[in-house]
C-alpha cells in the first residue's frame, strides 16, 4: 500500500480500532492521541465518552460537536464441545452481510482470528436455500477442535468480536474502504474541528466529543451532553449514499 499521509493515517488508526458498545477503549485511545494536542483539556464522562474542550472565550456559548466511538459488532455467548463459538449481535446487523466475514475476537490473551460460518447450502433443503440464514444458526470458526483449545487461546463468553477489514485507498484516491466508518468518520470530523480552530479567534467554548454506546440507545450522547450542558450540539453521523444502484431520490438524497 502507498504511504499514507497524516489524515489517512489517522483515519486508518480510527477505523482499525476495535470497539463495540461498552468496550470503546481502543478507539477512545486513538481519538485521545489525536485530539489531546489540539485541546485545552480532555476528560471523560462517567460512561467513557471522550470530551475535548477548546476555549475561545471563557463563558462564551458552549458548542458541542460529537461523533460516536462504538461500532456494531458481536459478543461471544457460548463455546461448544467441538470448539465452535456462538455469538450475539451488538448493535443492528443485517444477516445477509454477515456470513463469510472474517472477524477478530478480542481476548485477554490477545486477538484471535475467525470466520462466520453456517451449515453449507449444498445440504440444505431447496426451500431453506432460498432464504437467508438466520443469525441464530451462524457460528464463528477459529480453527479450534475442542472447548479446551478455545479456552487455552483465551476466548471467553463476553469477549467482543468485530469484523476484520483492511483499510484500503481505492483506485479513486478519494474513496476509502474500511470497517467502522459509522462512526469513526464522525470522530475524525470532531477532531478536525479543533484542528481548524488552532490559532483562530472565536467567542465560544467548543467541545469535541466521542460518545460511547450510541448503537445501543444513544447512551453516551445523554451522559456527555448532561456533563457539558451545551447551548447547541451537532451530532455527526453517517447516512445512506443515494447514488448506488437501485436507490431512488425519494429513498435517499445524499451522494458520495
Ligand atoms: Zn452511527
PDB file of C-alpha atoms and ligand atoms in Angstrom:
ATOM      1  CA  UNK A   1       0.000   0.000   0.000  1.00  0.00           C
ATOM      2  CA  UNK A   2       1.196   3.521  -0.811  1.00  0.00           C
ATOM      3  CA  UNK A   3       2.453   5.632   2.059  1.00  0.00           C
ATOM      4  CA  UNK A   4      -0.425   7.269   3.914  1.00  0.00           C
ATOM      5  CA  UNK A   5      -0.441  10.987   4.704  1.00  0.00           C
ATOM      6  CA  UNK A   6      -1.279  12.316   8.167  1.00  0.00           C
ATOM      7  CA  UNK A   7      -5.054  12.384   7.640  1.00  0.00           C
ATOM      8  CA  UNK A   8      -5.184   8.917   6.087  1.00  0.00           C
ATOM      9  CA  UNK A   9      -3.026   7.533   8.897  1.00  0.00           C
ATOM     10  CA  UNK A  10      -5.471   8.946  11.435  1.00  0.00           C
ATOM     11  CA  UNK A  11      -8.443   7.506   9.524  1.00  0.00           C
ATOM     12  CA  UNK A  12      -6.722   4.116   9.344  1.00  0.00           C
ATOM     13  CA  UNK A  13      -5.998   4.091  13.068  1.00  0.00           C
ATOM     14  CA  UNK A  14      -9.541   5.221  13.912  1.00  0.00           C
ATOM     15  CA  UNK A  15     -11.228   2.604  11.715  1.00  0.00           C
ATOM     16  CA  UNK A  16      -8.838  -0.224  12.610  1.00  0.00           C
ATOM     17  CA  UNK A  17      -9.507   0.284  16.325  1.00  0.00           C
ATOM     18  CA  UNK A  18     -11.861  -2.338  17.739  1.00  0.00           C
ATOM     19  CA  UNK A  19     -14.716  -1.125  19.949  1.00  0.00           C
ATOM     20  CA  UNK A  20     -18.239  -2.420  20.277  1.00  0.00           C
ATOM     21  CA  UNK A  21     -20.718  -0.587  22.554  1.00  0.00           C
ATOM     22  CA  UNK A  22     -19.453  -0.675  26.129  1.00  0.00           C
ATOM     23  CA  UNK A  23     -15.941  -1.631  25.028  1.00  0.00           C
ATOM     24  CA  UNK A  24     -14.614   1.531  23.391  1.00  0.00           C
ATOM     25  CA  UNK A  25     -11.131   1.690  24.928  1.00  0.00           C
ATOM     26  CA  UNK A  26      -9.189   1.236  21.651  1.00  0.00           C
ATOM     27  CA  UNK A  27     -10.968   3.901  19.567  1.00  0.00           C
ATOM     28  CA  UNK A  28     -11.065   6.242  22.589  1.00  0.00           C
ATOM     29  CA  UNK A  29      -7.276   6.000  22.925  1.00  0.00           C
ATOM     30  CA  UNK A  30      -6.788   6.727  19.221  1.00  0.00           C
ATOM     31  CA  UNK A  31      -9.115   9.729  19.358  1.00  0.00           C
ATOM     32  CA  UNK A  32      -7.394  10.953  22.520  1.00  0.00           C
ATOM     33  CA  UNK A  33      -3.972  10.694  20.901  1.00  0.00           C
ATOM     34  CA  UNK A  34      -5.053  12.920  18.022  1.00  0.00           C
ATOM     35  CA  UNK A  35      -7.208  15.410  19.902  1.00  0.00           C
ATOM     36  CA  UNK A  36      -5.131  15.955  23.060  1.00  0.00           C
ATOM     37  CA  UNK A  37      -2.539  18.236  21.373  1.00  0.00           C
ATOM     38  CA  UNK A  38      -5.386  20.369  19.974  1.00  0.00           C
ATOM     39  CA  UNK A  39      -7.435  20.745  23.170  1.00  0.00           C
ATOM     40  CA  UNK A  40      -7.106  22.753  26.393  1.00  0.00           C
ATOM     41  CA  UNK A  41      -8.474  19.851  28.404  1.00  0.00           C
ATOM     42  CA  UNK A  42      -9.509  16.235  27.756  1.00  0.00           C
ATOM     43  CA  UNK A  43     -11.834  14.394  30.126  1.00  0.00           C
ATOM     44  CA  UNK A  44     -14.417  11.617  30.014  1.00  0.00           C
ATOM     45  CA  UNK A  45     -17.967  11.327  31.260  1.00  0.00           C
ATOM     46  CA  UNK A  46     -18.994   8.563  33.656  1.00  0.00           C
ATOM     47  CA  UNK A  47     -19.718   6.101  30.824  1.00  0.00           C
ATOM     48  CA  UNK A  48     -16.449   6.696  28.989  1.00  0.00           C
ATOM     49  CA  UNK A  49     -17.276   9.261  26.282  1.00  0.00           C
ATOM     50  CA  UNK A  50     -14.226  11.366  25.408  1.00  0.00           C
ATOM     51  CA  UNK A  51     -14.663  15.129  25.862  1.00  0.00           C
ATOM     52  CA  UNK A  52     -12.090  17.561  24.451  1.00  0.00           C
ATOM     53  CA  UNK A  53     -12.572  21.224  25.349  1.00  0.00           C
ATOM     54  CA  UNK A  54     -11.160  24.209  23.483  1.00  0.00           C
ATOM     55  CA  UNK A  55     -11.924  27.650  24.843  1.00  0.00           C
ATOM     56  CA  UNK A  56     -12.074  30.683  22.537  1.00  0.00           C
ATOM     57  CA  UNK A  57     -13.721  32.885  25.136  1.00  0.00           C
ATOM     58  CA  UNK A  58     -14.277  31.769  28.710  1.00  0.00           C
ATOM     59  CA  UNK A  59     -18.021  31.730  29.498  1.00  0.00           C
ATOM     60  CA  UNK A  60     -18.968  32.005  25.810  1.00  0.00           C
ATOM     61  CA  UNK A  61     -21.703  29.891  24.212  1.00  0.00           C
ATOM     62  CA  UNK A  62     -20.961  26.195  24.505  1.00  0.00           C
ATOM     63  CA  UNK A  63     -20.846  24.422  21.148  1.00  0.00           C
ATOM     64  CA  UNK A  64     -20.725  20.628  21.082  1.00  0.00           C
ATOM     65  CA  UNK A  65     -19.641  18.528  18.081  1.00  0.00           C
ATOM     66  CA  UNK A  66     -19.969  14.805  18.623  1.00  0.00           C
ATOM     67  CA  UNK A  67     -19.288  11.557  16.822  1.00  0.00           C
ATOM     68  CA  UNK A  68     -19.602   8.147  18.431  1.00  0.00           C
ATOM     69  CA  UNK A  69     -16.725   5.799  19.200  1.00  0.00           C
ATOM     70  CA  UNK A  70     -18.570   2.472  19.185  1.00  0.00           C
ATOM     71  CA  UNK A  71     -19.150   0.272  16.150  1.00  0.00           C
ATOM     72  CA  UNK A  72     -21.591  -2.582  15.598  1.00  0.00           C
ATOM     73  CA  UNK A  73     -20.077  -5.962  16.344  1.00  0.00           C
ATOM     74  CA  UNK A  74     -20.694  -9.223  18.159  1.00  0.00           C
ATOM     75  CA  UNK A  75     -20.172 -10.815  21.541  1.00  0.00           C
ATOM     76  CA  UNK A  76     -19.259 -14.432  22.279  1.00  0.00           C
ATOM     77  CA  UNK A  77     -22.036 -16.179  24.199  1.00  0.00           C
ATOM     78  CA  UNK A  78     -21.073 -19.873  24.158  1.00  0.00           C
ATOM     79  CA  UNK A  79     -18.261 -22.234  23.269  1.00  0.00           C
ATOM     80  CA  UNK A  80     -19.316 -25.713  22.145  1.00  0.00           C
ATOM     81  CA  UNK A  81     -17.534 -29.044  22.731  1.00  0.00           C
ATOM     82  CA  UNK A  82     -16.067 -29.047  19.220  1.00  0.00           C
ATOM     83  CA  UNK A  83     -14.575 -25.580  19.622  1.00  0.00           C
ATOM     84  CA  UNK A  84     -17.116 -23.541  17.659  1.00  0.00           C
ATOM     85  CA  UNK A  85     -18.273 -20.201  19.083  1.00  0.00           C
ATOM     86  CA  UNK A  86     -21.827 -18.952  19.364  1.00  0.00           C
ATOM     87  CA  UNK A  87     -22.372 -15.220  19.452  1.00  0.00           C
ATOM     88  CA  UNK A  88     -24.937 -12.470  19.628  1.00  0.00           C
ATOM     89  CA  UNK A  89     -25.029  -9.213  17.683  1.00  0.00           C
ATOM     90  CA  UNK A  90     -24.300  -5.947  19.470  1.00  0.00           C
ATOM     91  CA  UNK A  91     -25.956  -3.111  17.564  1.00  0.00           C
ATOM     92  CA  UNK A  92     -28.020  -3.586  14.407  1.00  0.00           C
ATOM     93  CA  UNK A  93     -26.858  -6.119  11.784  1.00  0.00           C
ATOM     94  CA  UNK A  94     -28.402  -7.314   8.554  1.00  0.00           C
ATOM     95  CA  UNK A  95     -27.901 -11.084   8.455  1.00  0.00           C
ATOM     96  CA  UNK A  96     -27.129 -11.037   4.715  1.00  0.00           C
ATOM     97  CA  UNK A  97     -23.828  -9.219   5.194  1.00  0.00           C
ATOM     98  CA  UNK A  98     -22.552 -11.462   7.979  1.00  0.00           C
ATOM     99  CA  UNK A  99     -21.744 -14.886   6.515  1.00  0.00           C
ATOM    100  CA  UNK A 100     -18.123 -15.456   5.478  1.00  0.00           C
ATOM    101  CA  UNK A 101     -16.977 -12.267   7.238  1.00  0.00           C
ATOM    102  CA  UNK A 102     -13.533 -12.597   8.688  1.00  0.00           C
ATOM    103  CA  UNK A 103     -13.666 -11.477  12.323  1.00  0.00           C
ATOM    104  CA  UNK A 104     -11.305 -10.635  15.173  1.00  0.00           C
ATOM    105  CA  UNK A 105     -12.075 -11.794  18.697  1.00  0.00           C
ATOM    106  CA  UNK A 106     -10.521  -9.588  21.345  1.00  0.00           C
ATOM    107  CA  UNK A 107      -9.468 -11.767  24.283  1.00  0.00           C
ATOM    108  CA  UNK A 108      -7.499 -11.210  27.471  1.00  0.00           C
ATOM    109  CA  UNK A 109      -4.633 -13.081  25.773  1.00  0.00           C
ATOM    110  CA  UNK A 110      -4.732 -11.016  22.562  1.00  0.00           C
ATOM    111  CA  UNK A 111      -6.592 -11.093  19.251  1.00  0.00           C
ATOM    112  CA  UNK A 112      -7.835 -14.322  17.678  1.00  0.00           C
ATOM    113  CA  UNK A 113      -8.915 -14.566  14.017  1.00  0.00           C
ATOM    114  CA  UNK A 114     -12.096 -16.350  12.966  1.00  0.00           C
ATOM    115  CA  UNK A 115     -14.732 -16.518  10.256  1.00  0.00           C
ATOM    116  CA  UNK A 116     -18.546 -16.553  10.459  1.00  0.00           C
ATOM    117  CA  UNK A 117     -19.965 -19.796   9.126  1.00  0.00           C
ATOM    118  CA  UNK A 118     -23.193 -21.736   8.767  1.00  0.00           C
ATOM    119  CA  UNK A 119     -24.469 -25.069   7.534  1.00  0.00           C
ATOM    120  CA  UNK A 120     -23.481 -25.182   3.812  1.00  0.00           C
ATOM    121  CA  UNK A 121     -26.211 -24.679   1.173  1.00  0.00           C
ATOM    122  CA  UNK A 122     -25.340 -27.994  -0.517  1.00  0.00           C
ATOM    123  CA  UNK A 123     -27.060 -29.962   2.216  1.00  0.00           C
ATOM    124  CA  UNK A 124     -29.984 -27.602   2.869  1.00  0.00           C
ATOM    125  CA  UNK A 125     -33.449 -28.476   1.553  1.00  0.00           C
ATOM    126  CA  UNK A 126     -34.388 -26.375  -1.554  1.00  0.00           C
ATOM    127  CA  UNK A 127     -36.821 -24.116   0.376  1.00  0.00           C
ATOM    128  CA  UNK A 128     -34.218 -23.291   3.029  1.00  0.00           C
ATOM    129  CA  UNK A 129     -31.643 -22.442   0.371  1.00  0.00           C
ATOM    130  CA  UNK A 130     -33.834 -19.617  -0.934  1.00  0.00           C
ATOM    131  CA  UNK A 131     -33.951 -17.906   2.461  1.00  0.00           C
ATOM    132  CA  UNK A 132     -31.207 -16.006   4.268  1.00  0.00           C
ATOM    133  CA  UNK A 133     -29.576 -17.963   7.087  1.00  0.00           C
ATOM    134  CA  UNK A 134     -30.781 -16.773  10.475  1.00  0.00           C
ATOM    135  CA  UNK A 135     -28.207 -15.218  12.793  1.00  0.00           C
ATOM    136  CA  UNK A 136     -29.021 -17.752  15.493  1.00  0.00           C
ATOM    137  CA  UNK A 137     -27.849 -20.533  13.153  1.00  0.00           C
ATOM    138  CA  UNK A 138     -24.454 -18.940  12.491  1.00  0.00           C
ATOM    139  CA  UNK A 139     -21.249 -19.651  14.380  1.00  0.00           C
ATOM    140  CA  UNK A 140     -17.665 -18.458  14.491  1.00  0.00           C
ATOM    141  CA  UNK A 141     -14.938 -20.886  13.449  1.00  0.00           C
ATOM    142  CA  UNK A 142     -11.500 -20.074  14.871  1.00  0.00           C
ATOM    143  CA  UNK A 143      -9.906 -23.327  13.752  1.00  0.00           C
ATOM    144  CA  UNK A 144     -10.080 -24.918  17.187  1.00  0.00           C
ATOM    145  CA  UNK A 145     -11.076 -28.539  17.658  1.00  0.00           C
ATOM    146  CA  UNK A 146     -12.243 -28.542  21.264  1.00  0.00           C
ATOM    147  CA  UNK A 147     -13.633 -26.354  24.005  1.00  0.00           C
ATOM    148  CA  UNK A 148     -10.360 -26.790  25.906  1.00  0.00           C
ATOM    149  CA  UNK A 149      -8.356 -25.475  22.987  1.00  0.00           C
ATOM    150  CA  UNK A 150     -10.599 -22.415  22.657  1.00  0.00           C
ATOM    151  CA  UNK A 151     -10.200 -21.680  26.355  1.00  0.00           C
ATOM    152  CA  UNK A 152      -6.447 -22.151  26.122  1.00  0.00           C
ATOM    153  CA  UNK A 153      -6.377 -19.447  23.445  1.00  0.00           C
ATOM    154  CA  UNK A 154      -8.056 -17.081  25.877  1.00  0.00           C
ATOM    155  CA  UNK A 155     -11.531 -16.898  24.296  1.00  0.00           C
ATOM    156  CA  UNK A 156     -14.323 -16.464  26.849  1.00  0.00           C
ATOM    157  CA  UNK A 157     -18.057 -15.728  26.706  1.00  0.00           C
ATOM    158  CA  UNK A 158     -18.402 -11.941  26.835  1.00  0.00           C
ATOM    159  CA  UNK A 159     -15.413 -11.273  24.564  1.00  0.00           C
ATOM    160  CA  UNK A 160     -16.033  -8.724  21.825  1.00  0.00           C
ATOM    161  CA  UNK A 161     -15.873  -9.570  18.147  1.00  0.00           C
ATOM    162  CA  UNK A 162     -15.502  -7.121  15.265  1.00  0.00           C
ATOM    163  CA  UNK A 163     -15.238  -7.643  11.514  1.00  0.00           C
ATOM    164  CA  UNK A 164     -11.718  -7.590  10.127  1.00  0.00           C
ATOM    165  CA  UNK A 165     -11.232  -5.210   7.246  1.00  0.00           C
ATOM    166  CA  UNK A 166      -8.010  -3.957   5.726  1.00  0.00           C
ATOM    167  CA  UNK A 167      -8.001  -0.158   5.417  1.00  0.00           C
ATOM    168  CA  UNK A 168      -7.713   0.443   1.674  1.00  0.00           C
ATOM    169  CA  UNK A 169      -7.314   3.514  -0.505  1.00  0.00           C
ATOM    170  CA  UNK A 170      -9.274   2.683  -3.660  1.00  0.00           C
ATOM    171  CA  UNK A 171      -8.290   3.438  -7.277  1.00  0.00           C
ATOM    172  CA  UNK A 172     -10.102   6.749  -6.951  1.00  0.00           C
ATOM    173  CA  UNK A 173      -7.997   8.004  -4.046  1.00  0.00           C
ATOM    174  CA  UNK A 174     -10.935   9.887  -2.545  1.00  0.00           C
ATOM    175  CA  UNK A 175     -12.718   6.590  -1.954  1.00  0.00           C
ATOM    176  CA  UNK A 176     -11.667   4.647   1.126  1.00  0.00           C
ATOM    177  CA  UNK A 177     -12.612   1.138   2.158  1.00  0.00           C
ATOM    178  CA  UNK A 178     -12.602   0.201   5.847  1.00  0.00           C
ATOM    179  CA  UNK A 179     -14.821  -1.021   8.649  1.00  0.00           C
ATOM    180  CA  UNK A 180     -16.488   1.219  11.254  1.00  0.00           C
ATOM    181  CA  UNK A 181     -16.905   4.406   9.200  1.00  0.00           C
ATOM    182  CA  UNK A 182     -20.056   4.527  11.299  1.00  0.00           C
ATOM    183  CA  UNK A 183     -18.919   6.449  13.179  1.00  0.00           C
ATOM    184  CA  UNK A 184     -15.172   6.886  13.292  1.00  0.00           C
ATOM    185  CA  UNK A 185     -15.614   9.419  10.485  1.00  0.00           C
ATOM    186  CA  UNK A 186     -17.741  11.458  12.942  1.00  0.00           C
ATOM    187  CA  UNK A 187     -14.918  11.245  15.480  1.00  0.00           C
ATOM    188  CA  UNK A 188     -12.454  12.329  12.776  1.00  0.00           C
ATOM    189  CA  UNK A 189     -14.633  15.356  11.996  1.00  0.00           C
ATOM    190  CA  UNK A 190     -14.820  16.248  15.700  1.00  0.00           C
ATOM    191  CA  UNK A 191     -11.001  16.104  15.795  1.00  0.00           C
ATOM    192  CA  UNK A 192     -10.773  18.183  12.618  1.00  0.00           C
ATOM    193  CA  UNK A 193     -12.987  20.920  14.080  1.00  0.00           C
ATOM    194  CA  UNK A 194     -10.421  21.544  16.833  1.00  0.00           C
ATOM    195  CA  UNK A 195      -7.620  21.344  14.278  1.00  0.00           C
ATOM    196  CA  UNK A 196      -9.260  24.041  12.165  1.00  0.00           C
ATOM    197  CA  UNK A 197      -9.709  26.219  15.259  1.00  0.00           C
ATOM    198  CA  UNK A 198      -5.998  26.112  16.107  1.00  0.00           C
ATOM    199  CA  UNK A 199      -4.809  29.716  16.400  1.00  0.00           C
ATOM    200  CA  UNK A 200      -8.252  31.068  15.422  1.00  0.00           C
ATOM    201  CA  UNK A 201     -10.067  33.710  17.474  1.00  0.00           C
ATOM    202  CA  UNK A 202     -13.634  32.807  18.399  1.00  0.00           C
ATOM    203  CA  UNK A 203     -16.174  33.545  21.114  1.00  0.00           C
ATOM    204  CA  UNK A 204     -17.134  30.006  22.059  1.00  0.00           C
ATOM    205  CA  UNK A 205     -16.301  27.130  24.285  1.00  0.00           C
ATOM    206  CA  UNK A 206     -16.029  24.236  21.844  1.00  0.00           C
ATOM    207  CA  UNK A 207     -16.415  20.628  22.910  1.00  0.00           C
ATOM    208  CA  UNK A 208     -15.364  17.859  20.524  1.00  0.00           C
ATOM    209  CA  UNK A 209     -16.756  14.591  21.759  1.00  0.00           C
ATOM    210  CA  UNK A 210     -16.501  10.883  21.022  1.00  0.00           C
ATOM    211  CA  UNK A 211     -19.601   9.319  22.533  1.00  0.00           C
ATOM    212  CA  UNK A 212     -19.864   5.722  23.738  1.00  0.00           C
ATOM    213  CA  UNK A 213     -22.741   3.243  23.337  1.00  0.00           C
ATOM    214  CA  UNK A 214     -24.557   5.040  20.504  1.00  0.00           C
ATOM    215  CA  UNK A 215     -25.500   1.810  18.745  1.00  0.00           C
ATOM    216  CA  UNK A 216     -27.447   0.532  21.749  1.00  0.00           C
ATOM    217  CA  UNK A 217     -29.540   3.605  22.540  1.00  0.00           C
ATOM    218  CA  UNK A 218     -27.533   6.863  22.300  1.00  0.00           C
ATOM    219  CA  UNK A 219     -26.383   6.404  25.865  1.00  0.00           C
ATOM    220  CA  UNK A 220     -23.105   8.323  25.745  1.00  0.00           C
ATOM    221  CA  UNK A 221     -24.820  11.207  23.959  1.00  0.00           C
ATOM    222  CA  UNK A 222     -27.054  11.618  27.001  1.00  0.00           C
ATOM    223  CA  UNK A 223     -24.298  11.440  29.598  1.00  0.00           C
ATOM    224  CA  UNK A 224     -21.830  13.684  27.748  1.00  0.00           C
ATOM    225  CA  UNK A 225     -24.498  16.288  26.954  1.00  0.00           C
ATOM    226  CA  UNK A 226     -25.556  16.184  30.595  1.00  0.00           C
ATOM    227  CA  UNK A 227     -21.988  16.806  31.709  1.00  0.00           C
ATOM    228  CA  UNK A 228     -21.300  19.619  29.215  1.00  0.00           C
ATOM    229  CA  UNK A 229     -24.752  21.246  29.089  1.00  0.00           C
ATOM    230  CA  UNK A 230     -24.157  22.796  25.642  1.00  0.00           C
ATOM    231  CA  UNK A 231     -26.095  25.702  24.121  1.00  0.00           C
ATOM    232  CA  UNK A 232     -26.056  23.946  20.762  1.00  0.00           C
ATOM    233  CA  UNK A 233     -24.964  20.488  19.680  1.00  0.00           C
ATOM    234  CA  UNK A 234     -24.079  18.906  16.355  1.00  0.00           C
ATOM    235  CA  UNK A 235     -24.395  15.123  16.137  1.00  0.00           C
ATOM    236  CA  UNK A 236     -22.149  13.988  13.286  1.00  0.00           C
ATOM    237  CA  UNK A 237     -23.105  10.588  11.909  1.00  0.00           C
ATOM    238  CA  UNK A 238     -23.350   8.702   8.637  1.00  0.00           C
ATOM    239  CA  UNK A 239     -26.284   8.354   6.235  1.00  0.00           C
ATOM    240  CA  UNK A 240     -27.273   6.368   3.173  1.00  0.00           C
ATOM    241  CA  UNK A 241     -25.399   7.009  -0.076  1.00  0.00           C
ATOM    242  CA  UNK A 242     -28.240   7.548  -2.549  1.00  0.00           C
ATOM    243  CA  UNK A 243     -26.037   7.205  -5.606  1.00  0.00           C
ATOM    244  CA  UNK A 244     -25.586   3.433  -5.543  1.00  0.00           C
ATOM    245  CA  UNK A 245     -27.578   1.064  -7.804  1.00  0.00           C
ATOM    246  CA  UNK A 246     -31.278   0.673  -7.138  1.00  0.00           C
ATOM    247  CA  UNK A 247     -31.809   3.684  -4.864  1.00  0.00           C
ATOM    248  CA  UNK A 248     -34.243   6.446  -5.810  1.00  0.00           C
ATOM    249  CA  UNK A 249     -34.011  10.078  -4.668  1.00  0.00           C
ATOM    250  CA  UNK A 250     -37.135   9.519  -2.627  1.00  0.00           C
ATOM    251  CA  UNK A 251     -35.312   6.877  -0.586  1.00  0.00           C
ATOM    252  CA  UNK A 252     -32.014   8.707  -0.098  1.00  0.00           C
ATOM    253  CA  UNK A 253     -30.974  12.107  -1.367  1.00  0.00           C
ATOM    254  CA  UNK A 254     -27.343  12.181  -0.286  1.00  0.00           C
ATOM    255  CA  UNK A 255     -24.479  11.399  -2.637  1.00  0.00           C
ATOM    256  CA  UNK A 256     -20.913  10.308  -2.153  1.00  0.00           C
TER     257      UNK A 256
HETATM  258 ZN1  LIG B   1     -23.673   5.925  13.813  1.00  0.00          ZN
END
